[in-house]
Short mmCIF file of C-alpha atoms in Angstrom, two decimals:
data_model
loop_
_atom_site.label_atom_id
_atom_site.label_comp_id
_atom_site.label_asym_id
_atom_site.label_seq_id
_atom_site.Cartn_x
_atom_site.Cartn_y
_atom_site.Cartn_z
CA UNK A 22 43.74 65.85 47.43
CA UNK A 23 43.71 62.53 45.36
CA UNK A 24 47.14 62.33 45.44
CA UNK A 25 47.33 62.91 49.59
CA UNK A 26 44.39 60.21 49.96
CA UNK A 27 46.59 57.67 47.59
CA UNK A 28 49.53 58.25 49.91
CA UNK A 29 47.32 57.39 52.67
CA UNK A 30 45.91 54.46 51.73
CA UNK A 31 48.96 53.69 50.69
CA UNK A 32 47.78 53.04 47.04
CA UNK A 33 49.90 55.26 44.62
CA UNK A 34 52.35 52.58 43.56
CA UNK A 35 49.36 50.17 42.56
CA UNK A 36 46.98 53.04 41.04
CA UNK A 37 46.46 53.48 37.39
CA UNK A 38 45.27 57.41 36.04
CA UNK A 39 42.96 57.15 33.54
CA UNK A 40 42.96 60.94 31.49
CA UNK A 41 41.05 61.72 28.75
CA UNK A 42 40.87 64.73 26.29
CA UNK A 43 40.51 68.26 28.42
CA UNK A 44 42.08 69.58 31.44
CA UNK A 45 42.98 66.06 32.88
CA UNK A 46 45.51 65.33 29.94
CA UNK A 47 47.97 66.21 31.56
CA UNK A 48 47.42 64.01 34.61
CA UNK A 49 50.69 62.03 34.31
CA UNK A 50 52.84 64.63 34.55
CA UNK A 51 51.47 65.46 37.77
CA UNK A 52 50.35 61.78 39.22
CA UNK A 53 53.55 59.23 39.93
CA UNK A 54 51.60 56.18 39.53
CA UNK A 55 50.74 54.04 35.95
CA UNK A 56 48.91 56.19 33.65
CA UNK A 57 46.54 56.11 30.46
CA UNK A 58 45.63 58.25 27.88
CA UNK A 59 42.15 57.65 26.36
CA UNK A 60 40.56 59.32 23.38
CA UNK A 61 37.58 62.28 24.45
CA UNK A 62 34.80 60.59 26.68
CA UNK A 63 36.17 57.10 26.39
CA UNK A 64 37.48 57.27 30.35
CA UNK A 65 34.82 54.80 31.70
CA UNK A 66 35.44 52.13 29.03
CA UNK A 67 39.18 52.07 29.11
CA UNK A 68 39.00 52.49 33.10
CA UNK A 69 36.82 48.86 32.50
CA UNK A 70 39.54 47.34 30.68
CA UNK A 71 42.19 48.22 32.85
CA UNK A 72 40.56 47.31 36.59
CA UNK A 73 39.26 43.96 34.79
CA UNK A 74 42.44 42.95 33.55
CA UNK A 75 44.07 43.93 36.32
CA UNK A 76 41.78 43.70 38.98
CA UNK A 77 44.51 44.12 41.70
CA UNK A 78 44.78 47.93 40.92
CA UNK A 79 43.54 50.93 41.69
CA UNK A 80 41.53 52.73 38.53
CA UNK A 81 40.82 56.48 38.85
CA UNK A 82 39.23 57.99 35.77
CA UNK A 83 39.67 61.72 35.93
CA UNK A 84 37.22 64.03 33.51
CA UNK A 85 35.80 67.45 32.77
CA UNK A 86 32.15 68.05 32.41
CA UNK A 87 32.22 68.09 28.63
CA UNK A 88 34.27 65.05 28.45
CA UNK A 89 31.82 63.01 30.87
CA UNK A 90 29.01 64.27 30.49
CA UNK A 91 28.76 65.54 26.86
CA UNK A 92 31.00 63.25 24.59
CA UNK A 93 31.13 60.31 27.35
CA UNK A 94 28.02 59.90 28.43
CA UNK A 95 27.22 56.89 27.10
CA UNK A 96 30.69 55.73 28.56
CA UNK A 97 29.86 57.08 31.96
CA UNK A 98 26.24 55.56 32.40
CA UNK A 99 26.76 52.56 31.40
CA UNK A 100 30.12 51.66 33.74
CA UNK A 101 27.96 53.19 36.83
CA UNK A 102 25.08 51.06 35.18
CA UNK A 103 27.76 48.07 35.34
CA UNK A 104 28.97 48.96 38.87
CA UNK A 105 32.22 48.83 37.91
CA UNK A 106 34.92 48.77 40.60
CA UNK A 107 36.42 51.88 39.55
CA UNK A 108 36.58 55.07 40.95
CA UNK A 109 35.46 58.19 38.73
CA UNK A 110 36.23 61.89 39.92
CA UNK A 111 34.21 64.46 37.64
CA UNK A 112 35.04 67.92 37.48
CA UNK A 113 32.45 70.12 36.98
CA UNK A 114 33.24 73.75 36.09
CA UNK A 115 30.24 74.66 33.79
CA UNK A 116 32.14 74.75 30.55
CA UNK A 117 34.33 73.79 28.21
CA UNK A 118 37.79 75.11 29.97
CA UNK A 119 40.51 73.67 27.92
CA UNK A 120 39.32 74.10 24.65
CA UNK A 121 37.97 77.94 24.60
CA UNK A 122 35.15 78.56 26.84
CA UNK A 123 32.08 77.01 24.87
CA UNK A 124 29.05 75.67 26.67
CA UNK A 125 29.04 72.86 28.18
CA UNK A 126 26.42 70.38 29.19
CA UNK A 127 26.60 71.52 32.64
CA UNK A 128 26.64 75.32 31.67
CA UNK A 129 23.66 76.77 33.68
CA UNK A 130 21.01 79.03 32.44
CA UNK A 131 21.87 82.67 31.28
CA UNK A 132 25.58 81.79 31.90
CA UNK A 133 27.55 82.96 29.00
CA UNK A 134 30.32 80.95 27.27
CA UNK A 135 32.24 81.27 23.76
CA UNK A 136 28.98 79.30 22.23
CA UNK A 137 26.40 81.42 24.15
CA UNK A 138 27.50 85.17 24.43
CA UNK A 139 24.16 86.03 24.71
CA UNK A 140 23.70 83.14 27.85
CA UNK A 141 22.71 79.37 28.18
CA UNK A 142 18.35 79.92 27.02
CA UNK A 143 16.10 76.74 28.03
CA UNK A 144 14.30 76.95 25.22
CA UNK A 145 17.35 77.04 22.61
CA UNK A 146 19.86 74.73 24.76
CA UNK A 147 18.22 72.73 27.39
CA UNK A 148 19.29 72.74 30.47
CA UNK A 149 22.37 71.78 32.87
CA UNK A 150 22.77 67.96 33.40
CA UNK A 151 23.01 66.73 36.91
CA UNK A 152 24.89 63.67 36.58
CA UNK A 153 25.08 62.72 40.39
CA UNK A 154 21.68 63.06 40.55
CA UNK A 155 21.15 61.32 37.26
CA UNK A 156 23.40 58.33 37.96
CA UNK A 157 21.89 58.07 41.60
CA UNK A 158 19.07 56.60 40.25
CA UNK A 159 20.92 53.54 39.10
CA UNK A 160 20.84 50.41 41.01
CA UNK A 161 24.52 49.04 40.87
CA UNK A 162 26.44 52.44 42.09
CA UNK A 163 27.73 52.47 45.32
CA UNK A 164 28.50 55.98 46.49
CA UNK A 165 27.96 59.00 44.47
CA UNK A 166 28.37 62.56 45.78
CA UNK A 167 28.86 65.92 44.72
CA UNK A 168 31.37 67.95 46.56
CA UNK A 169 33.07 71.53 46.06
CA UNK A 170 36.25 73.95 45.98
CA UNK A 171 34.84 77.03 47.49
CA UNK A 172 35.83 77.56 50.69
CA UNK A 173 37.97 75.68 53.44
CA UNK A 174 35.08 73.58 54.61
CA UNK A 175 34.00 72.65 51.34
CA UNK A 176 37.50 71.76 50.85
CA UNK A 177 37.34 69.54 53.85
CA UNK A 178 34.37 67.56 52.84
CA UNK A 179 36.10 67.34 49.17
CA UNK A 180 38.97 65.46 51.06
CA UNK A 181 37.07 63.27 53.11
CA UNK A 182 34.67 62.21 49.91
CA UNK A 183 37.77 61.28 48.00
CA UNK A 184 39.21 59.51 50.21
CA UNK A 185 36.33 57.48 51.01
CA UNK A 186 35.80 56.84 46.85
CA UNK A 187 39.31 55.43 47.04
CA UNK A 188 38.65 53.37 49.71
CA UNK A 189 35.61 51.74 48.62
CA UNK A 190 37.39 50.39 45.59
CA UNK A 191 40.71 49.22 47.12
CA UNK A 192 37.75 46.81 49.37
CA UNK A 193 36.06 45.88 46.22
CA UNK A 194 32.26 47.75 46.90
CA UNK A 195 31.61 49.24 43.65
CA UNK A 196 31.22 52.10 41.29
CA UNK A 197 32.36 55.52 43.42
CA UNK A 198 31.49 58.82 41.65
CA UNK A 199 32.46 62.10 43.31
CA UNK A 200 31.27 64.94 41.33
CA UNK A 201 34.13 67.84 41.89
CA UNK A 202 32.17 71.41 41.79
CA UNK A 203 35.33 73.71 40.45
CA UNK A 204 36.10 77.53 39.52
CA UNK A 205 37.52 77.94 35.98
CA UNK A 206 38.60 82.07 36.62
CA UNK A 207 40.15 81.78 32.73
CA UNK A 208 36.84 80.02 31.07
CA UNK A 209 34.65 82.22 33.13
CA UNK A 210 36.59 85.51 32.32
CA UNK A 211 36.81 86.42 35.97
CA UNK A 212 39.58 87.28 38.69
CA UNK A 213 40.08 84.17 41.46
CA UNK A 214 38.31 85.58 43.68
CA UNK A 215 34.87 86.68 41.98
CA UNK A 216 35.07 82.89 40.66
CA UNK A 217 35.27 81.44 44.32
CA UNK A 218 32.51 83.73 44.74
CA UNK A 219 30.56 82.72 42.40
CA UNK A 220 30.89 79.46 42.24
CA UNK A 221 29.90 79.52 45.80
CA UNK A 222 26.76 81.68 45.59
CA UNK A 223 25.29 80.62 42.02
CA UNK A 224 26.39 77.61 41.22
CA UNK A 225 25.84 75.50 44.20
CA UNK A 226 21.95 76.64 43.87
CA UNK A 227 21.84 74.63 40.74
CA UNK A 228 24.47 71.56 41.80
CA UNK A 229 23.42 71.59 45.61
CA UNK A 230 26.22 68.99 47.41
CA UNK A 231 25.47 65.89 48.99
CA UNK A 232 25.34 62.42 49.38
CA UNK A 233 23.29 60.90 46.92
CA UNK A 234 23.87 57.44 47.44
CA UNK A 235 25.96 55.45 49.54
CA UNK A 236 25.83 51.74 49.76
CA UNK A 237 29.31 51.27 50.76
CA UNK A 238 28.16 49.65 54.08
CA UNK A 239 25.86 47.45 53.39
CA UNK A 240 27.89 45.52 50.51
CA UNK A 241 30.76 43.25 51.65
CA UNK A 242 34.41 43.62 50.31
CA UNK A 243 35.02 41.79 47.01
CA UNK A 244 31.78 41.89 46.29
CA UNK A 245 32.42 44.02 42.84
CA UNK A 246 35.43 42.77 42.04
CA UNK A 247 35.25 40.79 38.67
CA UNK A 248 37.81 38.46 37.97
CA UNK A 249 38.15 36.62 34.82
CA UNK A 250 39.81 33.23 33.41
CA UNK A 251 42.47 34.40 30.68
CA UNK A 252 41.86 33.93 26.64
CA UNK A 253 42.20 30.25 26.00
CA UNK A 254 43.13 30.01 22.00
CA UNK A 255 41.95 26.41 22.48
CA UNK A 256 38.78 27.13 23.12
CA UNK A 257 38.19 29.20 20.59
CA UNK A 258 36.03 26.73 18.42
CA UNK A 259 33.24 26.44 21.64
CA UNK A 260 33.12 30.08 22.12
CA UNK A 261 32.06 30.92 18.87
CA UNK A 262 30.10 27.62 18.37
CA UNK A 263 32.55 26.91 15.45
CA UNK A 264 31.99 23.38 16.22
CA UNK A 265 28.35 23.33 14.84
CA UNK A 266 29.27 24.91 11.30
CA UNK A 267 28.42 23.07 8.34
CA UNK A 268 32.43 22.37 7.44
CA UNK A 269 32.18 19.30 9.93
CA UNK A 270 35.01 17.53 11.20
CA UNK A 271 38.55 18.78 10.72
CA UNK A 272 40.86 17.14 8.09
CA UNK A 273 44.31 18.52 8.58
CA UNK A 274 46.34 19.50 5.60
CA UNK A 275 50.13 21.35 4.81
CA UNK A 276 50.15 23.80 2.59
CA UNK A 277 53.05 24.43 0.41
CA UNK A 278 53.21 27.98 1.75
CA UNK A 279 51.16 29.94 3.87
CA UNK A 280 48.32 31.73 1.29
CA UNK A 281 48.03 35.50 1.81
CA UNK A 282 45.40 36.72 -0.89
CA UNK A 283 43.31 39.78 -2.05
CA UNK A 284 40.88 39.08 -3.88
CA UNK A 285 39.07 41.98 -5.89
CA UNK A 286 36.37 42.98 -8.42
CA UNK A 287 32.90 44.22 -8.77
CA UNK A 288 29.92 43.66 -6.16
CA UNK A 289 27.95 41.24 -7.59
CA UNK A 290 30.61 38.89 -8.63
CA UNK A 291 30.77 36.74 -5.51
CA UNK A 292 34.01 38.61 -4.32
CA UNK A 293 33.46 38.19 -1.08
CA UNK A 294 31.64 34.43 -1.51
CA UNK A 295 35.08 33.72 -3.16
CA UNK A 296 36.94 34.06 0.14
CA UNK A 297 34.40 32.56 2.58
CA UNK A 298 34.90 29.25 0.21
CA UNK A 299 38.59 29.76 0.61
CA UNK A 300 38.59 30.31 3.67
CA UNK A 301 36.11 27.35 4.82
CA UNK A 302 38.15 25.11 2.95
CA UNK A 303 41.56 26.46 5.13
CA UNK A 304 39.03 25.57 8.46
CA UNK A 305 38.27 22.12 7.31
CA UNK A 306 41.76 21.50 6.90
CA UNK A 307 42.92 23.20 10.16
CA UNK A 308 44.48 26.16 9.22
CA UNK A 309 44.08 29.12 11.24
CA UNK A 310 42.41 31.46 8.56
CA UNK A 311 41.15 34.70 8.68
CA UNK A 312 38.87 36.62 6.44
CA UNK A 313 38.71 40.25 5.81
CA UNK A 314 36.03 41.80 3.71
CA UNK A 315 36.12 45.79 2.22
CA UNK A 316 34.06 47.60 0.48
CA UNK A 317 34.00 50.85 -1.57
CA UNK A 318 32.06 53.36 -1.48
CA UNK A 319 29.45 52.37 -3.97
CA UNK A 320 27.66 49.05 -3.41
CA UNK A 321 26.36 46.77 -6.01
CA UNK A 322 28.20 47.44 -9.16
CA UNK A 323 31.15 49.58 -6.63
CA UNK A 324 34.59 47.95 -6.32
CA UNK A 325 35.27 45.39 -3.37
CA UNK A 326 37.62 43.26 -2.27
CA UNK A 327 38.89 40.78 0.30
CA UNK A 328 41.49 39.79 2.30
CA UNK A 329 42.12 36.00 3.07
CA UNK A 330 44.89 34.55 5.02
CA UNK A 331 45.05 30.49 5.49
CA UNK A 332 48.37 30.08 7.81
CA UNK A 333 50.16 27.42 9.39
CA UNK A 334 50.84 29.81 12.27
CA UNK A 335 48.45 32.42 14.30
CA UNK A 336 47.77 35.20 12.19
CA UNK A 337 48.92 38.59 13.59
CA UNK A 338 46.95 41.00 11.14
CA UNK A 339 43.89 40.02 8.80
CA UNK A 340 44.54 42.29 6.02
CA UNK A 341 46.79 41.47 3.42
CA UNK A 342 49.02 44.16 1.92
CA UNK A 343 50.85 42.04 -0.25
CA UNK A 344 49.42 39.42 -1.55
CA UNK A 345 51.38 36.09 -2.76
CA UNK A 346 47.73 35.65 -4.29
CA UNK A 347 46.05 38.10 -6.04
CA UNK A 348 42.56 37.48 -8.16
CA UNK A 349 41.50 40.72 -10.37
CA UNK A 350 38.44 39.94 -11.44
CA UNK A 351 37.82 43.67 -13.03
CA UNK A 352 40.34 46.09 -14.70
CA UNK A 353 40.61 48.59 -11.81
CA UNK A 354 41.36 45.64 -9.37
CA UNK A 355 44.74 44.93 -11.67
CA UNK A 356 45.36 48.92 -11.70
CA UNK A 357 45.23 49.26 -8.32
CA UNK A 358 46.43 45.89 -6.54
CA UNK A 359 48.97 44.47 -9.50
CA UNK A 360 51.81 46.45 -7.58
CA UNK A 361 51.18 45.09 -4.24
CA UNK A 362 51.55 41.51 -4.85
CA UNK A 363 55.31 39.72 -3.98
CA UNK A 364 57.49 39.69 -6.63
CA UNK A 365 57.01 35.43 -7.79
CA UNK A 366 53.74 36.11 -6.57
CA UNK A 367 50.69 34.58 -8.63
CA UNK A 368 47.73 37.00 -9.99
CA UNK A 369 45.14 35.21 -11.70
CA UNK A 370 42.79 37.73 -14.09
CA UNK A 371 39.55 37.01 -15.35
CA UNK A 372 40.12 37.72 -19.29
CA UNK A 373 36.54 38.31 -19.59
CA UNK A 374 36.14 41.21 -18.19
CA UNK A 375 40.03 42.31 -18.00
CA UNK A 376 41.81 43.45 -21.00
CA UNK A 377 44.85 45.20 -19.50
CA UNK A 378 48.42 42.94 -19.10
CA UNK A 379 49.52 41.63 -15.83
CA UNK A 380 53.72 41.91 -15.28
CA UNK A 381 54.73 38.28 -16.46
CA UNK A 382 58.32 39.33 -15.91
CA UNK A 383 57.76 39.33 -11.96
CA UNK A 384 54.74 37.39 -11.47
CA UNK A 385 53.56 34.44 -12.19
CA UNK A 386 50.24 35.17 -14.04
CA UNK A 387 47.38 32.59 -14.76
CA UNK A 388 45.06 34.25 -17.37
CA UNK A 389 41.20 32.52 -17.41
CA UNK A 390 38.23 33.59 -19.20
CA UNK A 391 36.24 32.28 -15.81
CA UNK A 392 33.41 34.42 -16.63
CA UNK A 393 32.90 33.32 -20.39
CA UNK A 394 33.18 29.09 -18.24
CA UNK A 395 30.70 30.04 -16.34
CA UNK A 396 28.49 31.18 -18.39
CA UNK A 397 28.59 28.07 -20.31
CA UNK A 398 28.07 26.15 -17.09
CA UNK A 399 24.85 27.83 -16.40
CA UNK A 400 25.24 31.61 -15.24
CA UNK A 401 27.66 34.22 -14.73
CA UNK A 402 27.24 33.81 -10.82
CA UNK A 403 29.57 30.69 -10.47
CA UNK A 404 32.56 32.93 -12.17
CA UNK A 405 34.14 32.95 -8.37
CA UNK A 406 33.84 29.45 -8.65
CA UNK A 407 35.72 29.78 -11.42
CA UNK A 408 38.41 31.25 -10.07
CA UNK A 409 38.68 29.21 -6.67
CA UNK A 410 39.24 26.06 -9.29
CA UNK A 411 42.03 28.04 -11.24
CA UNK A 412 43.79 29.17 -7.27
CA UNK A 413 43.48 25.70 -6.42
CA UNK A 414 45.16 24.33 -9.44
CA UNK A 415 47.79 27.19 -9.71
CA UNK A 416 48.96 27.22 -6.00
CA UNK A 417 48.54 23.29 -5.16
CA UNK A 418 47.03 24.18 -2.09
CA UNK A 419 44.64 21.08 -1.71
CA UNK A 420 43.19 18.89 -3.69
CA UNK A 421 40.16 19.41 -5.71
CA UNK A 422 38.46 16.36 -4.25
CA UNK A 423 39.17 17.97 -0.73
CA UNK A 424 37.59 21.41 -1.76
CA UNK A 425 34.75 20.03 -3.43
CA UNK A 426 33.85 17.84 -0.79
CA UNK A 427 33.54 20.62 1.51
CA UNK A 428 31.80 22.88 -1.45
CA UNK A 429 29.16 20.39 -1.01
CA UNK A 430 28.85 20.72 2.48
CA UNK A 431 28.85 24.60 3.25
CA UNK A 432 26.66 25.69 -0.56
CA UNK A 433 23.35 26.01 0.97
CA UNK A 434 21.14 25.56 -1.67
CA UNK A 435 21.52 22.33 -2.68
CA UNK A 436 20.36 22.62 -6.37
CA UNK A 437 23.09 24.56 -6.81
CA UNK A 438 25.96 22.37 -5.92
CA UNK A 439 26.12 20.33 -9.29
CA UNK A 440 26.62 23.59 -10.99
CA UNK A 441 29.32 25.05 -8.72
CA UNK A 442 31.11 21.55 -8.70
CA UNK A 443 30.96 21.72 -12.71
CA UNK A 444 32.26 25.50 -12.37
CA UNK A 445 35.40 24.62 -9.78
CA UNK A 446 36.25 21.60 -12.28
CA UNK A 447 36.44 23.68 -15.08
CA UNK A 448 38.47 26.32 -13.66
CA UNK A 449 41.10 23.92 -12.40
CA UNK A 450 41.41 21.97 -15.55
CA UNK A 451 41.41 24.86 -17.70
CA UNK A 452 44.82 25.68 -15.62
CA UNK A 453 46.20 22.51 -15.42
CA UNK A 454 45.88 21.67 -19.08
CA UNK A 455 47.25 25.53 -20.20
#
């Protein structure tokens, strides 16, 4: 029936079939038109994606009960909430078909499934989620009703219902919802027939049919369609109010090579401080930089790293498998990332707190004792500090007059600066004069 109503409208060529996890999977081998495959319950959102990018088509997202109304829900109420122009078609069968039998959200009371042998009990379960009537109760939808595959007049109506969801989106009106009351003879353990029966007789009294909402003629064509400017990478700096940040006005700079570095340690050391310096400094001098933080799974005291990329060109990826710059600022950082980094690479170790050997053979390996500095500077904090002197001095990246100018403008607490500017000068003389 949706494919009949798509050939009348005359929409197939410009529809897009949105299938999820559950019977629907299979929806483009049956569907000639462009088709999606989204992950369990994720319909709605992809369905959003796709019409709003490509407003000019035709976006049908086709689910099962336990996919839309169990594992989607949130999905589902909030693109009806949204009035979406998209049209959704929900099966409802009372169970989990595809999958085994279990219950389902819309499995009625005393019904048994795979889950329930002894039947759905109020008490123990709840009870069977009306979504048309549910989602009726929402301002933005524009036609929501519940139809059924019994017998040939139900069948009629069925028709007429789809075709009228489809047509409400190809003239831009809204959110259309037709809820699809349908026998599943395998799920149900029952012969055709007895399920036509009782699908007819039973489960109708609980999911009566109906209209229950439609909108469709009092809101003007076009009126749902949202249309959208495309990404503008120049604008980037206003959307995210980049503009206002405390590294002020842009001082463009080449680097020698783009940087692509991990840096890794213990939380606590300023790991992740390390590469928002590093990276603020690549902003000032208008890089495009990214920064990439991960953690394990102990906090404080756990392992963590970063990734920090300063690049010449857009950045496809912000994590950094291999390194050209690696800073191990614990043994198990060397253990584990010494490997990764590009052979002629540089890995700078804090001797401190490292005692294993970095490959001098392949790499080029700057060995500082940046937490014994910065303890003589003050306190063991500034050790990133530290280091961000000895990557400046062993990669040439900038100057240190241009990264501790903007030091001094992005260190918050300004009693602090005269002690971080002491810590970056010591760790980039201690590698220029070794």
């Amino acid at each position: 029936m949706i494919a009949e109503s798509l050939e009348e409208l005359g929409l197939t060529k410009q529809t897009v079939f949105v299938s999820p996890v559950g019977c629907s999977v299979f929806g483009y081998y049956y569907f000639d038109c462009g088709n999606f495959q989204a992950a369990h319950g994720r319909a709605p959102a992809v369905a959003t994606a796709v019409k709003r990018t490509n407003p000019e088509a035709i976006v049908i997202s086709y689910q099962g009960d336990g996919d839309l109304a169990a594992i989607g829900t949130a999905e589902t109420i909030h693109a009806a909430n949204r009035g979406e122009n998209i049209t959704v078609f929900f099966v409802n069968n009372a169970i989990y078909g595809m999958t085994g039998g279990q219950m389902a959200p819309t499995t009625m009371i005393g019904q048994r499934s795979a889950t329930t042998p002894g039947g759905r009990v109020e008490d123990l379960h709840g009870n069977p989620i009306r979504m048309a009537e549910m989602l009726a109760t929402l301002p933005a939808p524009t036609y929501i009703e519940r139809v059924a595959i019994g017998h040939s007049k139900h069948i009629m109506k069925a028709r007429k219902a789809i075709k009228k969801a489809l047509q409400i989106q190809k003239e831009g009106k809204g959110y259309s919802f037709v809820e699809i009351v349908s026998a599943c003879p395998t799920g149900w353990k029952m012969d055709p027939v007895h399920a036509r029966d009782w699908l007819v007789d039973d489960m109708l009294k609980v999911f009566p049919l109906g209209v229950f909402k439609d909108e469709s003629d009092i809101r003007d064509e076009g009126d749902w369609d949202r249309h959208y400017e495309d990404f503008d990478t120049a604008k980037v700096n206003s959307y995210l109010d980049r503009m206002k940040s405390a590294v002020g006005e842009i001082e463009p700079k080449e680097l020698p090579f783009d940087l692509n570095c991990k840096f890794a340690g213990f939380g606590g050391q300023g790991i992740l401080t390390l590469g928002l310096f590093l990276s603020q400094i690549g902003m000032k001098a208008g890089q495009n930089v990214s920064w990439f933080p991960a953690y394990g799974p102990e906090m404080r005291g756990g392992t963590a790293n970063c990734s920090v990329n300063l690049a010449k060109d857009r950045i496809g990826t912000p994590l950094v498998d291999h390194p050209n710059v690696l800073v191990v600022m614990n043994q198990p950082s060397l253990d584990a990332f010494e490997k990764d980094v590009v052979d002629g690479g540089t890995i700078i170790v804090d001797t401190t707190v490292v005692e294993g050997k970095a490959d001098r053979g392949r790499l080029n390996v700057v060995e500082i004792p940046a937490s014994d500095i910065a303890d003589e500077v003050g306190t063991a904090k500034v050790a990133n500090v530290v280091v961000l002197g000895a990557l400046v001095a062993a990669t040439d990246a900038f100057t240190p007059e241009f990264c501790e100018d903007t030091l001094r403008a992005i260190i918050k607490k300004k009693s602090l600066i005269d002690m971080n500017m002491e810590a970056f000068r010591r760790g980039y003389d201690y590698v220029r004069k070794s």
